Short mmCIF file of C-alpha atoms and ligand atoms in Angstrom, two decimals:
data_model
loop_
_atom_site.label_atom_id
_atom_site.label_comp_id
_atom_site.label_asym_id
_atom_site.label_seq_id
_atom_site.Cartn_x
_atom_site.Cartn_y
_atom_site.Cartn_z
CA MET A 20 166.76 107.93 175.13
CA THR A 21 165.40 106.81 178.48
CA LEU A 22 162.27 108.41 179.92
CA ALA A 23 164.42 110.39 182.37
CA GLN A 24 166.57 111.72 179.53
CA THR A 25 163.62 112.92 177.41
CA PHE A 26 162.10 114.41 180.55
CA ASN A 27 165.30 116.35 181.37
CA ALA A 28 165.62 117.57 177.78
CA ALA A 29 162.03 118.86 177.83
CA LEU A 30 162.46 120.95 180.98
CA ALA A 31 164.04 123.86 179.07
CA GLY A 32 160.74 124.24 177.17
CA ILE A 33 158.85 125.22 180.33
CA ALA A 34 161.63 126.90 182.34
CA SER A 35 160.29 130.43 181.94
CA THR A 36 156.63 129.77 182.80
CA PRO A 37 155.34 131.29 186.07
CA ARG A 38 155.74 129.58 189.46
CA GLN A 39 154.23 132.18 191.79
CA LEU A 40 150.67 133.09 192.72
CA LEU A 41 148.86 135.61 190.54
CA ILE A 42 146.92 137.98 192.80
CA ASP A 43 145.74 141.44 191.77
CA GLY A 44 147.83 141.40 188.60
CA ARG A 45 151.10 140.75 190.46
CA TRP A 46 153.16 137.60 190.88
CA SER A 47 153.93 136.85 194.51
CA ASP A 48 155.07 134.13 196.87
CA ALA A 49 152.56 132.58 199.25
CA ALA A 50 151.93 134.70 202.35
CA ASP A 51 153.67 132.10 204.52
CA GLY A 52 156.41 131.48 201.92
CA GLY A 53 155.16 127.92 201.44
CA THR A 54 155.92 125.98 198.27
CA MET A 55 154.95 122.67 196.73
CA VAL A 56 156.61 120.39 194.21
CA THR A 57 154.86 118.78 191.26
CA ILE A 58 156.06 115.40 190.06
CA ASN A 59 156.34 114.15 186.51
CA PRO A 60 154.23 110.98 186.61
CA ALA A 61 156.14 109.24 183.79
CA THR A 62 159.45 109.29 185.66
CA GLY A 63 158.51 109.98 189.28
CA LEU A 64 161.03 112.88 189.15
CA PRO A 65 160.31 116.37 190.54
CA LEU A 66 159.10 118.69 187.80
CA ALA A 67 158.80 122.13 189.40
CA GLU A 68 158.66 123.90 192.73
CA LEU A 69 155.99 126.56 192.97
CA ALA A 70 154.23 128.77 195.51
CA CYS A 71 151.55 126.94 197.47
CA GLY A 72 148.57 129.14 198.30
CA ARG A 73 146.70 128.70 201.55
CA ALA A 74 143.63 130.29 203.14
CA ALA A 75 145.40 133.63 203.66
CA ASP A 76 146.31 133.81 199.96
CA ILE A 77 142.75 132.99 198.95
CA ASP A 78 141.56 135.84 201.19
CA LEU A 79 143.93 138.26 199.41
CA ALA A 80 142.76 137.02 196.02
CA VAL A 81 139.09 137.39 196.97
CA THR A 82 139.72 140.97 198.13
CA ALA A 83 141.43 141.74 194.82
CA ALA A 84 138.67 140.08 192.82
CA ARG A 85 135.97 142.01 194.71
CA ARG A 86 137.80 145.31 194.21
CA ALA A 87 138.20 144.60 190.50
CA PHE A 88 134.56 143.57 190.21
CA GLU A 89 133.36 146.79 191.78
CA GLY A 90 135.96 148.90 189.98
CA PRO A 91 136.49 149.58 186.29
CA TRP A 92 135.75 145.97 185.29
CA SER A 93 132.06 146.55 185.94
CA ALA A 94 132.18 149.44 183.49
CA THR A 95 133.58 147.40 180.61
CA THR A 96 131.27 147.16 177.64
CA PRO A 97 130.37 143.82 176.05
CA TYR A 98 132.64 144.67 173.14
CA ASP A 99 135.55 145.41 175.53
CA ARG A 100 135.17 141.96 177.03
CA GLN A 101 134.73 140.35 173.65
CA ARG A 102 137.92 141.98 172.34
CA MET A 103 139.86 140.80 175.42
CA LEU A 104 138.63 137.24 175.00
CA LEU A 105 139.53 137.23 171.32
CA ARG A 106 143.03 138.47 172.16
CA LEU A 107 143.27 135.75 174.79
CA ALA A 108 142.29 133.11 172.22
CA ASP A 109 145.05 134.33 169.88
CA LEU A 110 147.61 134.23 172.70
CA ILE A 111 146.56 130.70 173.67
CA GLU A 112 147.05 129.62 170.07
CA ALA A 113 150.45 131.29 169.84
CA ASN A 114 151.65 129.69 173.09
CA TYR A 115 150.11 126.28 172.55
CA ASP A 116 153.34 124.29 172.28
CA THR A 117 154.30 125.37 175.79
CA ILE A 118 150.80 124.74 177.14
CA ALA A 119 150.74 121.20 175.71
CA LEU A 120 154.21 120.46 177.05
CA LEU A 121 153.28 121.74 180.51
CA ASP A 122 150.21 119.52 180.72
CA SER A 123 151.99 116.44 179.37
CA LEU A 124 154.85 116.88 181.83
CA ASP A 125 152.60 117.78 184.74
CA MET A 126 149.91 115.11 184.49
CA GLY A 127 151.24 112.60 181.95
CA ALA A 128 148.75 112.88 179.09
CA PRO A 129 150.29 111.89 175.74
CA ILE A 130 151.56 114.89 173.80
CA THR A 131 149.26 114.10 170.85
CA ARG A 132 146.34 114.46 173.22
CA THR A 133 147.46 117.74 174.82
CA GLN A 134 148.43 119.11 171.39
CA ALA A 135 144.87 118.50 170.18
CA GLY A 136 143.85 121.40 172.42
CA ARG A 137 145.68 123.75 170.03
CA HIS A 138 142.38 124.09 168.16
CA THR A 139 139.79 123.30 170.81
CA ALA A 140 141.01 125.67 173.56
CA PRO A 141 141.03 128.85 171.42
CA GLN A 142 137.77 127.72 169.80
CA LEU A 143 136.18 127.51 173.24
CA VAL A 144 137.35 131.03 174.17
CA ARG A 145 136.10 132.41 170.83
CA TYR A 146 132.72 130.75 171.37
CA TYR A 147 132.23 132.65 174.65
CA ALA A 148 133.61 135.83 173.06
CA GLY A 149 130.91 135.48 170.43
CA LEU A 150 128.20 135.23 173.08
CA VAL A 151 129.16 138.41 174.97
CA PRO A 152 127.19 140.92 172.88
CA THR A 153 124.19 138.56 172.70
CA LEU A 154 123.53 138.60 176.46
CA ARG A 155 120.34 140.48 177.13
CA GLY A 156 117.26 140.73 179.30
CA GLU A 157 113.68 141.25 178.20
CA THR A 158 110.86 143.70 178.62
CA ILE A 159 107.64 142.45 180.18
CA THR A 160 104.12 143.89 180.18
CA PRO A 161 102.77 143.30 183.69
CA SER A 162 99.03 143.18 184.37
CA VAL A 163 99.17 145.36 187.46
CA PRO A 164 97.41 148.75 187.41
CA GLY A 165 99.39 151.78 186.25
CA ALA A 166 101.25 149.88 183.52
CA PRO A 167 104.73 150.23 184.94
CA PHE A 168 107.68 149.47 182.72
CA VAL A 169 109.38 146.19 183.63
CA ALA A 170 112.67 144.95 182.24
CA THR A 171 114.94 142.12 183.28
CA LEU A 172 118.62 142.93 183.56
CA ARG A 173 121.23 140.18 183.27
CA GLU A 174 123.96 141.05 185.77
CA PRO A 175 127.21 139.24 186.52
CA VAL A 176 127.02 137.03 189.61
CA GLY A 177 130.16 138.66 191.03
CA VAL A 178 133.29 137.00 192.40
CA VAL A 179 133.67 133.40 191.21
CA GLY A 180 135.85 130.68 192.71
CA ALA A 181 136.87 128.03 190.18
CA ILE A 182 138.23 124.75 191.54
CA THR A 183 139.55 122.27 188.98
CA PRO A 184 140.80 118.67 188.79
CA TRP A 185 143.98 117.34 187.21
CA ASN A 186 142.76 115.37 184.24
CA ALA A 187 142.58 118.19 181.68
CA PRO A 188 144.37 121.07 183.39
CA PHE A 189 144.46 123.83 180.79
CA ARG A 190 141.08 123.07 179.28
CA MET A 191 139.50 123.34 182.73
CA CYS A 192 140.91 126.88 183.16
CA VAL A 193 139.39 127.93 179.86
CA TRP A 194 136.09 126.23 180.60
CA LYS A 195 135.76 128.07 183.90
CA ALA A 196 137.28 131.46 183.19
CA ALA A 197 136.07 132.26 179.67
CA PRO A 198 132.31 132.18 180.43
CA ALA A 199 132.91 133.99 183.74
CA LEU A 200 134.76 136.81 181.94
CA ALA A 201 132.16 136.87 179.18
CA ALA A 202 129.49 137.48 181.83
CA GLY A 203 131.54 140.22 183.53
CA CYS A 204 132.54 138.29 186.65
CA THR A 205 135.96 138.21 188.29
CA ILE A 206 137.57 134.91 189.16
CA ILE A 207 139.98 133.08 191.44
CA LEU A 208 141.28 129.87 189.84
CA LYS A 209 142.41 127.10 192.20
CA PRO A 210 143.93 124.41 189.98
CA ALA A 211 144.53 120.85 191.16
CA GLU A 212 147.69 120.41 193.21
CA GLN A 213 148.87 117.59 190.90
CA SER A 214 148.91 119.74 187.75
CA PRO A 215 148.91 123.47 188.51
CA LEU A 216 151.49 124.78 186.03
CA SER A 217 149.39 125.52 182.95
CA ALA A 218 146.87 127.47 185.07
CA LEU A 219 149.66 129.91 185.96
CA LEU A 220 150.51 130.34 182.28
CA PHE A 221 146.78 130.90 181.64
CA GLY A 222 146.92 133.74 184.19
CA GLN A 223 149.93 135.26 182.44
CA LEU A 224 148.17 135.11 179.06
CA CYS A 225 145.11 136.83 180.56
CA LEU A 226 147.32 139.72 181.69
CA GLU A 227 148.93 139.89 178.24
CA ALA A 228 145.46 139.97 176.69
CA GLY A 229 144.71 143.11 178.70
CA VAL A 230 142.52 141.58 181.40
CA PRO A 231 142.82 144.14 184.24
CA PRO A 232 144.56 143.31 187.56
CA GLY A 233 142.40 141.35 189.99
CA VAL A 234 139.97 140.11 187.35
CA VAL A 235 141.76 136.76 186.94
CA ASN A 236 143.69 135.49 189.96
CA VAL A 237 145.42 132.10 190.07
CA VAL A 238 146.17 130.46 193.42
CA PRO A 239 147.52 126.92 193.24
CA GLY A 240 147.31 125.08 196.53
CA MET A 241 146.05 121.99 198.28
CA ALA A 242 142.48 121.16 199.37
CA GLU A 243 142.71 123.86 202.08
CA ALA A 244 142.77 126.58 199.42
CA GLY A 245 139.72 125.11 197.69
CA GLN A 246 137.92 124.76 201.00
CA ARG A 247 138.55 128.43 201.83
CA LEU A 248 137.17 129.50 198.47
CA ALA A 249 134.07 127.36 199.00
CA GLU A 250 133.36 128.83 202.45
CA HIS A 251 134.51 132.42 201.83
CA PRO A 252 131.64 134.83 202.61
CA ASP A 253 132.63 137.21 199.81
CA VAL A 254 132.68 134.64 197.00
CA ASP A 255 129.37 134.62 195.12
CA LYS A 256 129.70 131.45 193.08
CA ILE A 257 131.78 128.29 192.89
CA THR A 258 132.27 126.49 189.64
CA PHE A 259 133.78 123.11 190.44
CA THR A 260 134.94 120.10 188.50
CA GLY A 261 136.16 117.11 190.47
CA SER A 262 135.00 114.15 192.47
CA THR A 263 131.48 113.76 193.82
CA ARG A 264 132.80 113.53 197.36
CA THR A 265 134.56 116.92 197.08
CA GLY A 266 131.47 118.34 195.37
CA GLN A 267 129.44 117.36 198.43
CA HIS A 268 132.00 119.06 200.72
CA ILE A 269 131.69 122.19 198.62
CA ILE A 270 127.89 122.19 198.85
CA ARG A 271 128.18 122.08 202.64
CA ALA A 272 130.98 124.66 202.84
CA SER A 273 129.17 127.08 200.53
CA ALA A 274 125.92 127.11 202.51
CA GLY A 275 126.96 130.09 204.68
CA ASN A 276 126.23 132.68 202.00
CA LEU A 277 124.19 130.42 199.69
CA LYS A 278 126.72 130.55 196.87
CA ARG A 279 125.61 129.73 193.37
CA LEU A 280 127.15 126.39 192.45
CA SER A 281 127.90 124.49 189.28
CA LEU A 282 129.26 121.02 189.87
CA GLU A 283 130.76 118.77 187.22
CA LEU A 284 131.40 115.55 189.10
CA GLY A 285 132.20 111.89 188.63
CA GLY A 286 130.75 109.29 186.30
CA LYS A 287 130.33 105.60 185.55
CA SER A 288 129.06 105.78 182.03
CA ALA A 289 127.22 102.96 180.27
CA HIS A 290 128.23 102.18 176.71
CA ILE A 291 125.71 99.87 175.01
CA ILE A 292 126.38 97.83 171.89
CA LEU A 293 123.29 96.39 170.18
CA ASP A 294 123.78 93.37 167.94
CA ASP A 295 123.07 95.37 164.76
CA ALA A 296 125.91 97.84 165.46
CA ASP A 297 128.66 98.46 162.92
CA LEU A 298 131.29 96.45 164.77
CA ASP A 299 134.18 97.81 162.72
CA LEU A 300 133.46 101.24 164.19
CA ALA A 301 132.00 100.30 167.55
CA ALA A 302 134.78 98.01 168.82
CA PRO A 303 137.70 100.47 168.48
CA ALA A 304 135.41 103.22 169.83
CA ALA A 305 134.55 101.09 172.87
CA ALA A 306 138.26 100.64 173.68
CA HIS A 307 139.15 104.30 173.17
CA ALA A 308 136.08 105.43 175.15
CA VAL A 309 137.67 104.03 178.28
CA PHE A 310 141.44 104.03 177.64
CA GLN A 311 141.92 107.60 176.37
CA ASN A 312 143.84 109.71 178.88
CA SER A 313 144.47 106.43 180.75
CA GLY A 314 140.81 106.36 181.74
CA GLN A 315 141.07 109.70 183.54
CA ILE A 316 137.97 111.11 181.87
CA CYS A 317 134.79 111.75 183.81
CA SER A 318 132.57 110.44 181.00
CA ALA A 319 134.75 107.41 180.12
CA GLY A 320 132.62 104.53 178.87
CA THR A 321 133.60 102.16 181.67
CA ARG A 322 130.52 99.88 181.71
CA LEU A 323 130.37 98.22 178.31
CA PHE A 324 127.06 96.38 177.82
CA VAL A 325 127.22 93.99 174.85
CA GLU A 326 124.18 92.18 173.43
CA ASP A 327 124.26 88.38 173.59
CA GLY A 328 124.40 87.66 169.86
CA ILE A 329 127.67 89.55 169.30
CA HIS A 330 129.16 89.34 172.78
CA ASP A 331 132.05 86.96 172.16
CA GLU A 332 133.05 88.44 168.81
CA PHE A 333 132.86 91.95 170.22
CA VAL A 334 135.03 91.08 173.20
CA GLU A 335 137.65 89.65 170.80
CA ARG A 336 137.58 92.84 168.77
CA VAL A 337 137.94 95.08 171.83
CA LEU A 338 140.86 92.96 173.02
CA ALA A 339 142.50 93.22 169.59
CA GLU A 340 142.18 97.02 169.66
CA THR A 341 143.47 97.14 173.24
CA ALA A 342 146.53 95.14 172.23
CA THR A 343 147.45 97.82 169.66
CA LEU A 344 147.56 100.64 172.22
CA ARG A 345 151.07 101.92 172.80
CA MET A 346 151.91 102.80 176.38
CA GLY A 347 155.02 104.81 177.16
CA ASP A 348 156.71 108.19 177.20
CA PRO A 349 154.01 110.90 177.06
CA LEU A 350 156.34 113.07 174.99
CA ASP A 351 156.69 110.45 172.24
CA PRO A 352 154.16 111.25 169.47
CA GLU A 353 153.57 107.50 169.01
CA THR A 354 152.37 107.07 172.59
CA GLN A 355 148.63 106.55 173.13
CA ILE A 356 148.62 105.63 176.83
CA GLY A 357 150.58 107.69 179.35
CA PRO A 358 150.89 107.20 183.10
CA LEU A 359 148.19 108.00 185.65
CA VAL A 360 148.59 111.35 187.33
CA ASP A 361 150.50 110.04 190.36
CA GLN A 362 151.37 107.01 192.46
CA THR A 363 148.32 107.51 194.67
CA GLN A 364 146.01 107.18 191.68
CA LYS A 365 147.99 104.18 190.45
CA THR A 366 147.53 102.45 193.81
CA THR A 367 143.80 103.25 193.80
CA VAL A 368 143.39 101.77 190.33
CA GLN A 369 145.44 98.67 191.19
CA GLN A 370 143.24 98.13 194.25
CA TYR A 371 140.14 98.24 192.04
CA ILE A 372 141.70 95.67 189.71
CA SER A 373 142.44 93.40 192.68
CA THR A 374 138.87 93.84 193.90
CA GLY A 375 137.55 92.93 190.43
CA LEU A 376 139.54 89.70 190.56
CA ALA A 377 138.48 88.94 194.12
CA GLU A 378 134.80 89.45 193.26
CA GLY A 379 135.04 86.97 190.40
CA ALA A 380 135.41 89.00 187.18
CA SER A 381 137.61 87.47 184.44
CA LEU A 382 140.74 89.43 183.59
CA LEU A 383 141.45 89.28 179.85
CA ALA A 384 144.03 92.08 179.47
CA GLY A 385 146.20 94.26 181.69
CA GLY A 386 146.13 93.78 185.43
CA THR A 387 148.05 95.14 188.35
CA ASP A 388 151.57 94.67 186.95
CA VAL A 389 153.31 96.65 184.24
CA GLU A 390 156.05 94.46 182.84
CA ALA A 391 158.14 97.04 180.95
CA GLU A 392 161.09 97.88 183.18
CA ALA A 393 161.51 101.26 181.49
CA LEU A 394 158.13 102.33 182.92
CA ALA A 395 158.69 101.04 186.44
CA ALA A 396 159.41 104.43 188.04
CA GLY A 397 156.28 106.02 186.60
CA SER A 398 152.63 105.58 187.57
CA PHE A 399 151.67 103.43 184.57
CA VAL A 400 148.76 100.98 184.57
CA SER A 401 148.17 98.86 181.47
CA PRO A 402 144.77 98.99 179.73
CA THR A 403 142.75 96.41 181.63
CA VAL A 404 139.73 94.46 180.40
CA PHE A 405 137.37 92.43 182.58
CA THR A 406 134.54 90.23 181.28
CA GLY A 407 131.89 88.38 183.22
CA VAL A 408 131.25 91.52 185.24
CA ARG A 409 128.01 91.65 187.24
CA ASP A 410 126.16 94.88 188.01
CA ASP A 411 126.73 94.49 191.74
CA MET A 412 130.52 94.20 191.50
CA THR A 413 132.54 97.12 192.82
CA ILE A 414 134.24 97.69 189.45
CA ALA A 415 130.81 98.04 187.82
CA ARG A 416 129.50 100.52 190.38
CA GLU A 417 132.32 102.83 191.47
CA GLU A 418 134.24 105.38 189.44
CA ILE A 419 137.80 104.05 189.03
CA PHE A 420 139.30 106.91 186.98
CA GLY A 421 141.84 104.62 185.41
CA PRO A 422 142.14 102.37 182.34
CA VAL A 423 139.78 99.62 183.48
CA LEU A 424 136.96 98.34 181.28
CA SER A 425 134.12 96.20 182.63
CA ILE A 426 132.24 94.20 179.99
CA LEU A 427 128.71 93.11 180.87
CA ARG A 428 126.40 90.93 178.79
CA PHE A 429 122.69 91.56 178.10
CA SER A 430 119.93 89.89 176.16
CA ASP A 431 116.95 92.21 176.52
CA ARG A 432 116.88 95.87 175.48
CA ASP A 433 114.47 97.06 178.18
CA GLU A 434 116.61 95.29 180.72
CA VAL A 435 119.82 96.96 179.51
CA ILE A 436 118.31 100.43 179.80
CA ARG A 437 117.22 99.64 183.33
CA ARG A 438 120.70 98.33 184.20
CA ALA A 439 122.46 101.25 182.52
CA ASN A 440 120.33 103.68 184.52
CA ALA A 441 120.80 101.79 187.80
CA SER A 442 123.87 103.85 188.63
CA GLU A 443 124.13 106.69 191.09
CA TYR A 444 125.93 108.64 188.34
CA GLY A 445 124.50 110.05 185.12
CA LEU A 446 127.18 111.87 183.15
CA GLY A 447 127.55 110.19 179.75
CA ALA A 448 126.14 107.19 177.91
CA GLY A 449 126.75 105.60 174.53
CA LEU A 450 124.64 103.48 172.19
CA TRP A 451 125.62 101.74 168.95
CA THR A 452 122.94 100.56 166.54
CA GLN A 453 122.11 100.92 162.85
CA ASP A 454 118.39 100.98 163.66
CA VAL A 455 117.31 104.60 163.80
CA SER A 456 114.13 103.73 165.72
CA ALA A 457 116.17 102.00 168.43
CA ALA A 458 118.53 104.99 168.52
CA HIS A 459 115.64 107.35 169.25
CA ALA A 460 113.69 105.08 171.56
CA LEU A 461 116.59 103.86 173.70
CA GLY A 462 118.74 107.02 173.52
CA ARG A 463 115.94 109.06 175.07
CA ARG A 464 115.52 106.61 177.95
CA LEU A 465 119.13 106.81 179.11
CA ARG A 466 119.42 108.99 182.23
CA ALA A 467 122.58 110.93 181.47
CA GLY A 468 123.52 114.50 180.59
CA THR A 469 125.02 113.38 177.28
CA VAL A 470 124.02 110.40 175.13
CA TRP A 471 126.26 109.63 172.16
CA VAL A 472 124.77 107.39 169.44
CA ASN A 473 127.23 105.74 167.02
CA CYS A 474 130.02 107.94 168.42
CA TYR A 475 131.53 108.60 171.83
CA GLN A 476 133.15 111.47 173.73
CA LEU A 477 132.52 114.10 171.05
CA MET A 478 132.51 117.63 172.48
CA ASP A 479 131.80 121.04 171.01
CA PRO A 480 131.73 124.51 172.59
CA ALA A 481 128.12 124.95 171.46
CA VAL A 482 126.88 121.67 173.00
CA PRO A 483 126.05 121.59 176.73
CA PHE A 484 127.85 119.05 178.89
CA GLY A 485 127.03 118.06 182.45
CA GLY A 486 125.51 115.46 184.69
CA TYR A 487 122.36 113.98 186.16
CA LYS A 488 122.26 112.55 189.68
CA LEU A 489 125.64 112.32 191.49
CA SER A 490 127.39 113.57 188.36
CA GLY A 491 126.44 117.08 189.39
CA TYR A 492 124.37 120.02 188.26
CA GLY A 493 124.79 122.89 185.85
CA ARG A 494 126.04 122.63 182.27
CA GLU A 495 129.32 123.70 180.69
CA SER A 496 129.60 124.75 177.04
CA GLY A 497 126.54 125.79 175.11
CA TYR A 498 124.56 129.00 175.15
CA ASP A 499 123.25 128.51 178.69
CA HIS A 500 126.70 128.15 180.23
CA VAL A 501 127.29 131.91 180.38
CA HIS A 502 123.91 132.29 182.06
CA GLU A 503 125.23 130.30 185.01
CA PHE A 504 127.41 133.37 185.71
CA LEU A 505 124.51 135.84 185.54
CA GLU A 506 121.78 136.94 187.92
CA THR A 507 118.40 138.14 186.71
CA LYS A 508 117.12 141.40 188.12
CA ALA A 509 113.54 142.56 187.51
CA LEU A 510 113.50 146.36 187.22
CA TRP A 511 110.05 147.97 187.72
CA ILE A 512 109.68 151.63 186.82
CA ARG A 513 106.52 153.65 187.30
P1 NAD B 11 139.11 116.05 193.58
O1 NAD B 11 137.69 116.27 193.93
O2 NAD B 11 139.94 115.25 194.48
O3 NAD B 11 139.87 117.45 193.44
C1 NAD B 11 139.42 118.46 192.57
C2 NAD B 11 139.82 119.80 193.12
O4 NAD B 11 139.17 120.04 194.36
C3 NAD B 11 141.32 119.97 193.39
O5 NAD B 11 141.69 121.27 192.97
C4 NAD B 11 141.41 119.84 194.89
O6 NAD B 11 142.50 120.52 195.49
C5 NAD B 11 140.12 120.49 195.33
N1 NAD B 11 139.63 120.06 196.65
C6 NAD B 11 139.90 118.91 197.30
N2 NAD B 11 139.23 118.89 198.48
C7 NAD B 11 138.54 120.05 198.55
C8 NAD B 11 137.63 120.61 199.52
N3 NAD B 11 137.31 119.97 200.65
N4 NAD B 11 137.08 121.81 199.26
C9 NAD B 11 137.35 122.45 198.11
N5 NAD B 11 138.21 122.00 197.17
C10 NAD B 11 138.78 120.80 197.39
O7 NAD B 11 139.09 115.47 192.10
P2 NAD B 11 140.32 114.92 191.25
O8 NAD B 11 140.71 113.62 191.83
O9 NAD B 11 141.32 116.01 191.08
O10 NAD B 11 139.64 114.71 189.82
C11 NAD B 11 139.02 113.52 189.46
C12 NAD B 11 137.52 113.66 189.60
O11 NAD B 11 137.05 114.74 188.79
C13 NAD B 11 136.79 112.43 189.09
O12 NAD B 11 135.76 112.09 189.97
C14 NAD B 11 136.21 112.89 187.76
O13 NAD B 11 135.09 112.19 187.33
C15 NAD B 11 135.92 114.32 188.04
N6 NAD B 11 135.81 115.07 186.78
C16 NAD B 11 134.57 115.45 186.35
C17 NAD B 11 134.43 116.12 185.13
C18 NAD B 11 133.07 116.56 184.63
O14 NAD B 11 133.02 117.37 183.70
N7 NAD B 11 131.97 116.07 185.18
C19 NAD B 11 135.56 116.41 184.38
C20 NAD B 11 136.80 116.01 184.85
C21 NAD B 11 136.91 115.35 186.06
#
């Protein structure tokens, strides 16, 4: 079958998923009747037409979320919210085939990758469900005369705007909404315009789980909708994942009412291979660290620093692994590399590859052309490997968000830590060594929110994830994540 034929055959599997806005527990068209069309990036064919929310729709959603927050939702007990989240986790599990299909069709990730969320997405919801009854304040003995009673109360922040990117659409909804609900907040989800469909299904599953009207609202739309959420005077917090540039816009737009912000932004992660590393494990890991999801991962290991003594052998091994990667139809279970999310992203990545060549890096695999005619209509870019990359080259400094690996050579371990840290980003970092002393000494010196030693890209609901520097602030996952949706009130009673 051609890509277009498998695509057409798959459409029946998502035909009944929602296409309207979810506001106040009801499905509705946009206030101005506007719609948008999402494109399947593997074929370039239209996938679905759906309502396109604008500022007026965000205003309606914020009103609904505020009413719900001040209404019965605030009276729910921790166990009520826990039960709802557990029901939601079960529903996510039961509907996972549709969720995976939606994300693969909408943003092009291989079906094996989206299917992997069958376990991780419900696990994430259950993790937050488990935390709900543990949230608590403390009692304090103050030293002021009269010995008043003082307790801290942990209260939900209020109405939360969640703005998400396209690279992991359904997971982002869970990552934003589950801790917000656990804390007792209400939420307006604004998914990325390139891949909004699974967020609407998430909204439907929340309703089925018994989440009351107005507590979870889903308003797909363009940047305008996100901008309105960020500046809206009645939104108390924004939780955002996306580019650093948009994060900076959101900081400015949110200043009016000093919203609480959590920002998960871009990255340019250093992945360091010392010459005592287990090369059998490290070389495939180095390739997958950057080529998974076609490089559309914020913490992709895009700057690969290889120690002198093993440099040439390691490059050969990475190239050999790269050559095994199968690019093609995202719905084929054999496919490891799907298309980029759209033609705009493809053009951006191709421009970076051209810049790498122009600045003198050596291209050893991939490049700007995809030879397979069957993939010509999609936004495919082959896994691309550059060697001879210098720290000052554009491809070594800027986030590309595509399948482009820059290999850099080093000979001194202090020097490589300095070079790894000389980035304006600080999201992830990797280190491979069999020397436990080096693992401790060097791992601690890397300035990044996550440092993986002898592994890469592992995630767990209990482990915090987030960035230093331009990679943002706040942490997702982990015990403290729910606390980002809580205020602390000191209650004095005499
Ligand atoms: P983006 O910043 O272009 O868009 C993200 C979201 O912001 C979309 O929903 C978009 O509509 C909205 N938006 C755009 N302009 C806005 C504005 N002015 N005000 C409010 N909202 C606005 O990001 P993207 O291209 O969709 O995603 C890729 C980026 O996301 C990369 O930089 C990547 O590193 C980052 N990312 C970070 C993490 C992390 O955990 N740190 C995870 C995934 C992706």
